[in-house]
């Protein structure tokens, strides 16, 4: 089995290092990831400039483009034919409407468009929490092992969100397959002179019962099948 790994936090981020640690236990691994943070890049692709390309070794490649670019370059320039694309582990959740802004999800979405099955892995954490990346890798591995043989229809991918680290440390988190929450974020706008900035309170965001936001923030692992079409 060949797994292509990417993310939106950058090739040196601890989340993708953790993801690689479990992926190597299930097969061969090639990492093609942005050379720096690309959080919030959604499905953006680079079409107007040439991208820089760094081969760190035969299994690790850094790209100046976006997460979507990394998947495209891996499947075309490198000619890889992965069995799975694994994106993440993102530092922070990608729940509900976050999916439309997330570069982590964008990479998995691009894989689905190109007919390669994919997982997007993200890790919710409260501001005061410290992520244990080894525990996160084990949790992602458990999900992968349970879902890798599940039927995944063409044009879809699995979106996985780990709860706050306390639930993993206490071993209380359960896997729950659930739909993404369509509730919009509540935004607060701060205006000063000619500038405007908005912020949100992630943990207190609106939520619908029995959807991914509520279940993940309450302490369980959410798995959602995201359909593109």
PDB file of C-alpha atoms in Angstrom:
ATOM      1  CA  UNK A   1       0.000   0.000   0.000  1.00  0.00           C
ATOM      2  CA  UNK A   2       1.277   3.474  -0.920  1.00  0.00           C
ATOM      3  CA  UNK A   3       0.124   6.496   1.087  1.00  0.00           C
ATOM      4  CA  UNK A   4       0.640  10.063  -0.150  1.00  0.00           C
ATOM      5  CA  UNK A   5       0.831  12.486   2.780  1.00  0.00           C
ATOM      6  CA  UNK A   6       0.241  16.223   2.700  1.00  0.00           C
ATOM      7  CA  UNK A   7      -1.127  18.982   4.936  1.00  0.00           C
ATOM      8  CA  UNK A   8      -1.687  22.726   5.198  1.00  0.00           C
ATOM      9  CA  UNK A   9       0.525  23.407   8.234  1.00  0.00           C
ATOM     10  CA  UNK A  10       3.728  22.760   6.288  1.00  0.00           C
ATOM     11  CA  UNK A  11       6.120  19.871   5.791  1.00  0.00           C
ATOM     12  CA  UNK A  12       7.911  20.495   9.109  1.00  0.00           C
ATOM     13  CA  UNK A  13       4.744  20.654  11.226  1.00  0.00           C
ATOM     14  CA  UNK A  14       4.420  18.086  14.037  1.00  0.00           C
ATOM     15  CA  UNK A  15       1.052  16.921  12.743  1.00  0.00           C
ATOM     16  CA  UNK A  16       2.391  15.522   9.492  1.00  0.00           C
ATOM     17  CA  UNK A  17       5.333  13.950  11.337  1.00  0.00           C
ATOM     18  CA  UNK A  18       2.790  12.168  13.543  1.00  0.00           C
ATOM     19  CA  UNK A  19       0.733  11.170  10.512  1.00  0.00           C
ATOM     20  CA  UNK A  20       3.823   9.684   8.877  1.00  0.00           C
ATOM     21  CA  UNK A  21       4.605   7.646  11.990  1.00  0.00           C
ATOM     22  CA  UNK A  22       1.349   5.720  11.688  1.00  0.00           C
ATOM     23  CA  UNK A  23       1.269   5.625   7.881  1.00  0.00           C
ATOM     24  CA  UNK A  24       4.594   3.794   7.809  1.00  0.00           C
ATOM     25  CA  UNK A  25       3.016   1.019   9.861  1.00  0.00           C
ATOM     26  CA  UNK A  26       0.511   0.308   7.078  1.00  0.00           C
ATOM     27  CA  UNK A  27       2.634   0.728   3.954  1.00  0.00           C
ATOM     28  CA  UNK A  28       5.010   2.868   1.918  1.00  0.00           C
ATOM     29  CA  UNK A  29       4.915   6.626   2.367  1.00  0.00           C
ATOM     30  CA  UNK A  30       5.686   9.623   0.173  1.00  0.00           C
ATOM     31  CA  UNK A  31       5.324  13.102   1.677  1.00  0.00           C
ATOM     32  CA  UNK A  32       4.569  16.033  -0.625  1.00  0.00           C
ATOM     33  CA  UNK A  33       3.651  19.058   1.468  1.00  0.00           C
ATOM     34  CA  UNK A  34       3.846  22.863   1.410  1.00  0.00           C
ATOM     35  CA  UNK A  35       7.185  24.393   2.382  1.00  0.00           C
ATOM     36  CA  UNK A  36       5.430  26.520   5.010  1.00  0.00           C
ATOM     37  CA  UNK A  37       2.007  27.176   6.557  1.00  0.00           C
ATOM     38  CA  UNK A  38      -0.925  27.307   4.114  1.00  0.00           C
ATOM     39  CA  UNK A  39      -3.796  27.220   6.577  1.00  0.00           C
ATOM     40  CA  UNK A  40      -7.128  28.434   5.234  1.00  0.00           C
ATOM     41  CA  UNK A  41      -6.149  28.052   1.575  1.00  0.00           C
ATOM     42  CA  UNK A  42      -9.244  25.936   0.871  1.00  0.00           C
ATOM     43  CA  UNK A  43      -9.129  24.626  -2.733  1.00  0.00           C
ATOM     44  CA  UNK A  44      -6.791  27.310  -4.049  1.00  0.00           C
ATOM     45  CA  UNK A  45      -4.415  26.186  -6.792  1.00  0.00           C
ATOM     46  CA  UNK A  46      -1.374  28.016  -8.179  1.00  0.00           C
ATOM     47  CA  UNK A  47      -1.786  28.742 -11.876  1.00  0.00           C
ATOM     48  CA  UNK A  48      -0.082  32.108 -12.465  1.00  0.00           C
ATOM     49  CA  UNK A  49       3.504  31.465 -11.301  1.00  0.00           C
ATOM     50  CA  UNK A  50       5.986  28.601 -11.324  1.00  0.00           C
ATOM     51  CA  UNK A  51       6.241  26.719  -8.041  1.00  0.00           C
ATOM     52  CA  UNK A  52       9.485  25.999  -6.227  1.00  0.00           C
ATOM     53  CA  UNK A  53      10.252  22.340  -5.645  1.00  0.00           C
ATOM     54  CA  UNK A  54      12.623  20.847  -3.053  1.00  0.00           C
ATOM     55  CA  UNK A  55      13.481  17.153  -2.923  1.00  0.00           C
ATOM     56  CA  UNK A  56      14.678  16.634   0.641  1.00  0.00           C
ATOM     57  CA  UNK A  57      15.130  12.925   0.068  1.00  0.00           C
ATOM     58  CA  UNK A  58      13.491  10.232  -2.026  1.00  0.00           C
ATOM     59  CA  UNK A  59      10.383  10.224   0.182  1.00  0.00           C
ATOM     60  CA  UNK A  60       9.993  13.885   1.211  1.00  0.00           C
ATOM     61  CA  UNK A  61       9.235  16.790  -1.124  1.00  0.00           C
ATOM     62  CA  UNK A  62       8.466  20.415  -0.225  1.00  0.00           C
ATOM     63  CA  UNK A  63       6.454  22.607  -2.581  1.00  0.00           C
ATOM     64  CA  UNK A  64       5.938  26.376  -2.535  1.00  0.00           C
ATOM     65  CA  UNK A  65       2.322  25.881  -3.593  1.00  0.00           C
ATOM     66  CA  UNK A  66      -0.879  25.025  -1.773  1.00  0.00           C
ATOM     67  CA  UNK A  67      -2.114  21.694  -0.394  1.00  0.00           C
ATOM     68  CA  UNK A  68      -4.111  21.202  -3.599  1.00  0.00           C
ATOM     69  CA  UNK A  69      -0.964  21.885  -5.641  1.00  0.00           C
ATOM     70  CA  UNK A  70       0.893  19.249  -3.626  1.00  0.00           C
ATOM     71  CA  UNK A  71      -1.650  16.574  -4.528  1.00  0.00           C
ATOM     72  CA  UNK A  72      -1.662  17.606  -8.193  1.00  0.00           C
ATOM     73  CA  UNK A  73       2.126  17.687  -8.439  1.00  0.00           C
ATOM     74  CA  UNK A  74       2.475  14.323  -6.699  1.00  0.00           C
ATOM     75  CA  UNK A  75       0.050  12.614  -9.059  1.00  0.00           C
ATOM     76  CA  UNK A  76       1.337  14.282 -12.246  1.00  0.00           C
ATOM     77  CA  UNK A  77       4.960  15.457 -11.946  1.00  0.00           C
ATOM     78  CA  UNK A  78       5.985  12.561  -9.701  1.00  0.00           C
ATOM     79  CA  UNK A  79       3.549  10.193 -11.370  1.00  0.00           C
ATOM     80  CA  UNK A  80       2.545   8.618  -8.068  1.00  0.00           C
ATOM     81  CA  UNK A  81      -0.362   6.208  -7.913  1.00  0.00           C
ATOM     82  CA  UNK A  82      -1.215   6.171  -4.205  1.00  0.00           C
ATOM     83  CA  UNK A  83      -3.784   3.886  -2.680  1.00  0.00           C
ATOM     84  CA  UNK A  84      -4.641   6.656  -0.222  1.00  0.00           C
ATOM     85  CA  UNK A  85      -4.071  10.371   0.218  1.00  0.00           C
ATOM     86  CA  UNK A  86      -3.788  11.268   3.911  1.00  0.00           C
ATOM     87  CA  UNK A  87      -3.972  14.975   4.761  1.00  0.00           C
ATOM     88  CA  UNK A  88      -3.103  16.367   8.202  1.00  0.00           C
ATOM     89  CA  UNK A  89      -2.925  16.022  11.089  1.00  0.00           C
ATOM     90  CA  UNK A  90      -4.130  19.625  11.232  1.00  0.00           C
ATOM     91  CA  UNK A  91      -3.525  21.655  14.381  1.00  0.00           C
ATOM     92  CA  UNK A  92      -7.120  22.701  14.976  1.00  0.00           C
ATOM     93  CA  UNK A  93     -10.496  21.308  13.988  1.00  0.00           C
ATOM     94  CA  UNK A  94     -12.104  21.335  10.569  1.00  0.00           C
ATOM     95  CA  UNK A  95     -15.735  20.826  11.491  1.00  0.00           C
ATOM     96  CA  UNK A  96     -18.949  21.763   9.731  1.00  0.00           C
ATOM     97  CA  UNK A  97     -18.553  24.817   7.508  1.00  0.00           C
ATOM     98  CA  UNK A  98     -14.799  24.876   8.257  1.00  0.00           C
ATOM     99  CA  UNK A  99     -14.540  22.352   5.418  1.00  0.00           C
ATOM    100  CA  UNK A 100     -14.972  25.138   2.866  1.00  0.00           C
ATOM    101  CA  UNK A 101     -11.975  27.104   4.196  1.00  0.00           C
ATOM    102  CA  UNK A 102      -9.635  24.271   5.123  1.00  0.00           C
ATOM    103  CA  UNK A 103      -6.505  23.504   3.141  1.00  0.00           C
ATOM    104  CA  UNK A 104      -6.389  20.141   4.908  1.00  0.00           C
ATOM    105  CA  UNK A 105      -9.802  19.280   3.511  1.00  0.00           C
ATOM    106  CA  UNK A 106      -8.900  20.902   0.180  1.00  0.00           C
ATOM    107  CA  UNK A 107      -6.107  18.374  -0.373  1.00  0.00           C
ATOM    108  CA  UNK A 108      -8.446  15.461   0.378  1.00  0.00           C
ATOM    109  CA  UNK A 109     -11.085  17.003  -1.880  1.00  0.00           C
ATOM    110  CA  UNK A 110      -8.590  17.278  -4.745  1.00  0.00           C
ATOM    111  CA  UNK A 111      -7.694  13.617  -4.270  1.00  0.00           C
ATOM    112  CA  UNK A 112     -11.381  12.713  -4.467  1.00  0.00           C
ATOM    113  CA  UNK A 113     -11.741  14.722  -7.680  1.00  0.00           C
ATOM    114  CA  UNK A 114      -8.800  12.778  -9.112  1.00  0.00           C
ATOM    115  CA  UNK A 115     -10.446   9.510  -8.026  1.00  0.00           C
ATOM    116  CA  UNK A 116      -8.016   8.686  -5.211  1.00  0.00           C
ATOM    117  CA  UNK A 117      -9.557   7.813  -1.816  1.00  0.00           C
ATOM    118  CA  UNK A 118      -8.580  10.202   0.949  1.00  0.00           C
ATOM    119  CA  UNK A 119      -8.756  11.082   4.621  1.00  0.00           C
ATOM    120  CA  UNK A 120      -8.499  14.579   6.087  1.00  0.00           C
ATOM    121  CA  UNK A 121      -7.357  14.427   9.738  1.00  0.00           C
ATOM    122  CA  UNK A 122      -7.682  17.375  12.133  1.00  0.00           C
ATOM    123  CA  UNK A 123      -7.290  17.821  15.889  1.00  0.00           C
ATOM    124  CA  UNK A 124      -9.523  20.144  17.886  1.00  0.00           C
ATOM    125  CA  UNK A 125      -7.930  21.620  20.997  1.00  0.00           C
ATOM    126  CA  UNK A 126      -8.867  24.258  23.496  1.00  0.00           C
ATOM    127  CA  UNK A 127      -6.520  27.236  23.765  1.00  0.00           C
ATOM    128  CA  UNK A 128      -5.052  25.964  27.018  1.00  0.00           C
ATOM    129  CA  UNK A 129      -4.575  22.368  25.804  1.00  0.00           C
ATOM    130  CA  UNK A 130      -1.318  20.789  24.643  1.00  0.00           C
ATOM    131  CA  UNK A 131      -1.548  18.236  21.844  1.00  0.00           C
ATOM    132  CA  UNK A 132       0.084  14.855  22.390  1.00  0.00           C
ATOM    133  CA  UNK A 133       0.966  14.042  18.792  1.00  0.00           C
ATOM    134  CA  UNK A 134       1.792  10.417  19.545  1.00  0.00           C
ATOM    135  CA  UNK A 135      -1.700   9.871  20.951  1.00  0.00           C
ATOM    136  CA  UNK A 136      -3.141  11.729  17.980  1.00  0.00           C
ATOM    137  CA  UNK A 137      -1.297   9.421  15.574  1.00  0.00           C
ATOM    138  CA  UNK A 138      -2.637   6.342  17.367  1.00  0.00           C
ATOM    139  CA  UNK A 139      -6.189   7.713  17.199  1.00  0.00           C
ATOM    140  CA  UNK A 140      -5.873   8.417  13.470  1.00  0.00           C
ATOM    141  CA  UNK A 141      -4.447   4.950  12.916  1.00  0.00           C
ATOM    142  CA  UNK A 142      -7.428   3.390  14.704  1.00  0.00           C
ATOM    143  CA  UNK A 143      -9.816   5.315  12.457  1.00  0.00           C
ATOM    144  CA  UNK A 144      -7.881   4.391   9.326  1.00  0.00           C
ATOM    145  CA  UNK A 145      -7.840   0.707  10.204  1.00  0.00           C
ATOM    146  CA  UNK A 146     -11.587   0.681  10.774  1.00  0.00           C
ATOM    147  CA  UNK A 147     -12.479   2.696   7.676  1.00  0.00           C
ATOM    148  CA  UNK A 148      -9.908   1.810   5.018  1.00  0.00           C
ATOM    149  CA  UNK A 149     -12.048  -1.068   3.743  1.00  0.00           C
ATOM    150  CA  UNK A 150     -15.344   0.798   3.932  1.00  0.00           C
ATOM    151  CA  UNK A 151     -16.947   1.626   0.611  1.00  0.00           C
ATOM    152  CA  UNK A 152     -16.200   5.211  -0.379  1.00  0.00           C
ATOM    153  CA  UNK A 153     -18.263   6.376  -3.325  1.00  0.00           C
ATOM    154  CA  UNK A 154     -16.600   8.255  -6.172  1.00  0.00           C
ATOM    155  CA  UNK A 155     -16.277  11.957  -5.433  1.00  0.00           C
ATOM    156  CA  UNK A 156     -16.144  11.692  -1.646  1.00  0.00           C
ATOM    157  CA  UNK A 157     -13.599  11.585   1.183  1.00  0.00           C
ATOM    158  CA  UNK A 158     -13.479  10.936   4.920  1.00  0.00           C
ATOM    159  CA  UNK A 159     -13.173  13.979   7.188  1.00  0.00           C
ATOM    160  CA  UNK A 160     -11.927  13.044  10.664  1.00  0.00           C
ATOM    161  CA  UNK A 161     -11.755  15.315  13.697  1.00  0.00           C
ATOM    162  CA  UNK A 162     -10.105  14.335  16.966  1.00  0.00           C
ATOM    163  CA  UNK A 163     -11.511  15.941  20.130  1.00  0.00           C
ATOM    164  CA  UNK A 164      -9.615  17.974  22.704  1.00  0.00           C
ATOM    165  CA  UNK A 165      -6.476  16.115  23.854  1.00  0.00           C
ATOM    166  CA  UNK A 166      -7.988  15.503  27.297  1.00  0.00           C
ATOM    167  CA  UNK A 167     -10.428  12.992  25.776  1.00  0.00           C
ATOM    168  CA  UNK A 168      -7.572  11.058  24.149  1.00  0.00           C
ATOM    169  CA  UNK A 169      -5.451  11.117  27.307  1.00  0.00           C
ATOM    170  CA  UNK A 170      -8.372   9.809  29.371  1.00  0.00           C
ATOM    171  CA  UNK A 171      -9.235   7.231  26.675  1.00  0.00           C
ATOM    172  CA  UNK A 172     -12.889   8.308  26.717  1.00  0.00           C
ATOM    173  CA  UNK A 173     -13.231   9.279  23.051  1.00  0.00           C
ATOM    174  CA  UNK A 174     -15.428   7.064  20.869  1.00  0.00           C
ATOM    175  CA  UNK A 175     -15.613   7.012  17.064  1.00  0.00           C
ATOM    176  CA  UNK A 176     -18.876   8.466  15.778  1.00  0.00           C
ATOM    177  CA  UNK A 177     -19.843   8.582  12.104  1.00  0.00           C
ATOM    178  CA  UNK A 178     -21.860  11.733  11.660  1.00  0.00           C
ATOM    179  CA  UNK A 179     -22.864  14.461   9.202  1.00  0.00           C
ATOM    180  CA  UNK A 180     -21.102  17.851   9.065  1.00  0.00           C
ATOM    181  CA  UNK A 181     -22.934  20.663  10.840  1.00  0.00           C
ATOM    182  CA  UNK A 182     -24.210  23.343   8.389  1.00  0.00           C
ATOM    183  CA  UNK A 183     -24.489  26.052  11.070  1.00  0.00           C
ATOM    184  CA  UNK A 184     -22.567  29.249  10.194  1.00  0.00           C
ATOM    185  CA  UNK A 185     -20.010  30.654  12.596  1.00  0.00           C
ATOM    186  CA  UNK A 186     -21.039  33.607  14.758  1.00  0.00           C
ATOM    187  CA  UNK A 187     -18.654  36.453  13.917  1.00  0.00           C
ATOM    188  CA  UNK A 188     -17.750  39.600  15.826  1.00  0.00           C
ATOM    189  CA  UNK A 189     -16.436  42.522  13.778  1.00  0.00           C
ATOM    190  CA  UNK A 190     -13.860  44.930  15.169  1.00  0.00           C
ATOM    191  CA  UNK A 191     -13.528  48.179  13.220  1.00  0.00           C
ATOM    192  CA  UNK A 192     -10.814  50.794  13.744  1.00  0.00           C
ATOM    193  CA  UNK A 193     -10.311  53.613  11.273  1.00  0.00           C
ATOM    194  CA  UNK A 194      -9.934  52.102   7.826  1.00  0.00           C
ATOM    195  CA  UNK A 195      -9.408  48.561   9.088  1.00  0.00           C
ATOM    196  CA  UNK A 196     -11.865  45.861  10.018  1.00  0.00           C
ATOM    197  CA  UNK A 197     -11.186  42.493  11.602  1.00  0.00           C
ATOM    198  CA  UNK A 198     -13.489  39.693  12.599  1.00  0.00           C
ATOM    199  CA  UNK A 199     -13.087  37.018  15.238  1.00  0.00           C
ATOM    200  CA  UNK A 200     -15.125  34.103  16.481  1.00  0.00           C
ATOM    201  CA  UNK A 201     -15.396  32.007  19.623  1.00  0.00           C
ATOM    202  CA  UNK A 202     -14.765  28.521  18.287  1.00  0.00           C
ATOM    203  CA  UNK A 203     -15.807  26.452  21.285  1.00  0.00           C
ATOM    204  CA  UNK A 204     -19.063  28.406  21.662  1.00  0.00           C
ATOM    205  CA  UNK A 205     -20.017  28.248  17.989  1.00  0.00           C
ATOM    206  CA  UNK A 206     -23.613  27.336  17.065  1.00  0.00           C
ATOM    207  CA  UNK A 207     -24.252  23.625  16.693  1.00  0.00           C
ATOM    208  CA  UNK A 208     -26.981  21.153  15.838  1.00  0.00           C
ATOM    209  CA  UNK A 209     -27.410  18.060  17.983  1.00  0.00           C
ATOM    210  CA  UNK A 210     -25.912  14.848  16.601  1.00  0.00           C
ATOM    211  CA  UNK A 211     -23.707  16.605  14.031  1.00  0.00           C
ATOM    212  CA  UNK A 212     -19.926  16.809  13.948  1.00  0.00           C
ATOM    213  CA  UNK A 213     -19.457  20.102  15.826  1.00  0.00           C
ATOM    214  CA  UNK A 214     -21.464  19.037  18.865  1.00  0.00           C
ATOM    215  CA  UNK A 215     -20.055  15.522  19.024  1.00  0.00           C
ATOM    216  CA  UNK A 216     -16.388  16.488  18.604  1.00  0.00           C
ATOM    217  CA  UNK A 217     -16.548  19.401  21.039  1.00  0.00           C
ATOM    218  CA  UNK A 218     -18.252  17.079  23.538  1.00  0.00           C
ATOM    219  CA  UNK A 219     -15.238  14.750  23.401  1.00  0.00           C
ATOM    220  CA  UNK A 220     -15.637  12.127  20.673  1.00  0.00           C
ATOM    221  CA  UNK A 221     -13.881  11.436  17.359  1.00  0.00           C
ATOM    222  CA  UNK A 222     -16.053  12.385  14.401  1.00  0.00           C
ATOM    223  CA  UNK A 223     -15.882  10.728  10.997  1.00  0.00           C
ATOM    224  CA  UNK A 224     -17.860  12.322   8.172  1.00  0.00           C
ATOM    225  CA  UNK A 225     -18.224  11.180   4.591  1.00  0.00           C
ATOM    226  CA  UNK A 226     -18.002  14.372   2.535  1.00  0.00           C
ATOM    227  CA  UNK A 227     -19.615  14.158  -0.897  1.00  0.00           C
ATOM    228  CA  UNK A 228     -18.435  16.556  -3.585  1.00  0.00           C
ATOM    229  CA  UNK A 229     -21.256  16.109  -6.055  1.00  0.00           C
TER     230      UNK A 229
END
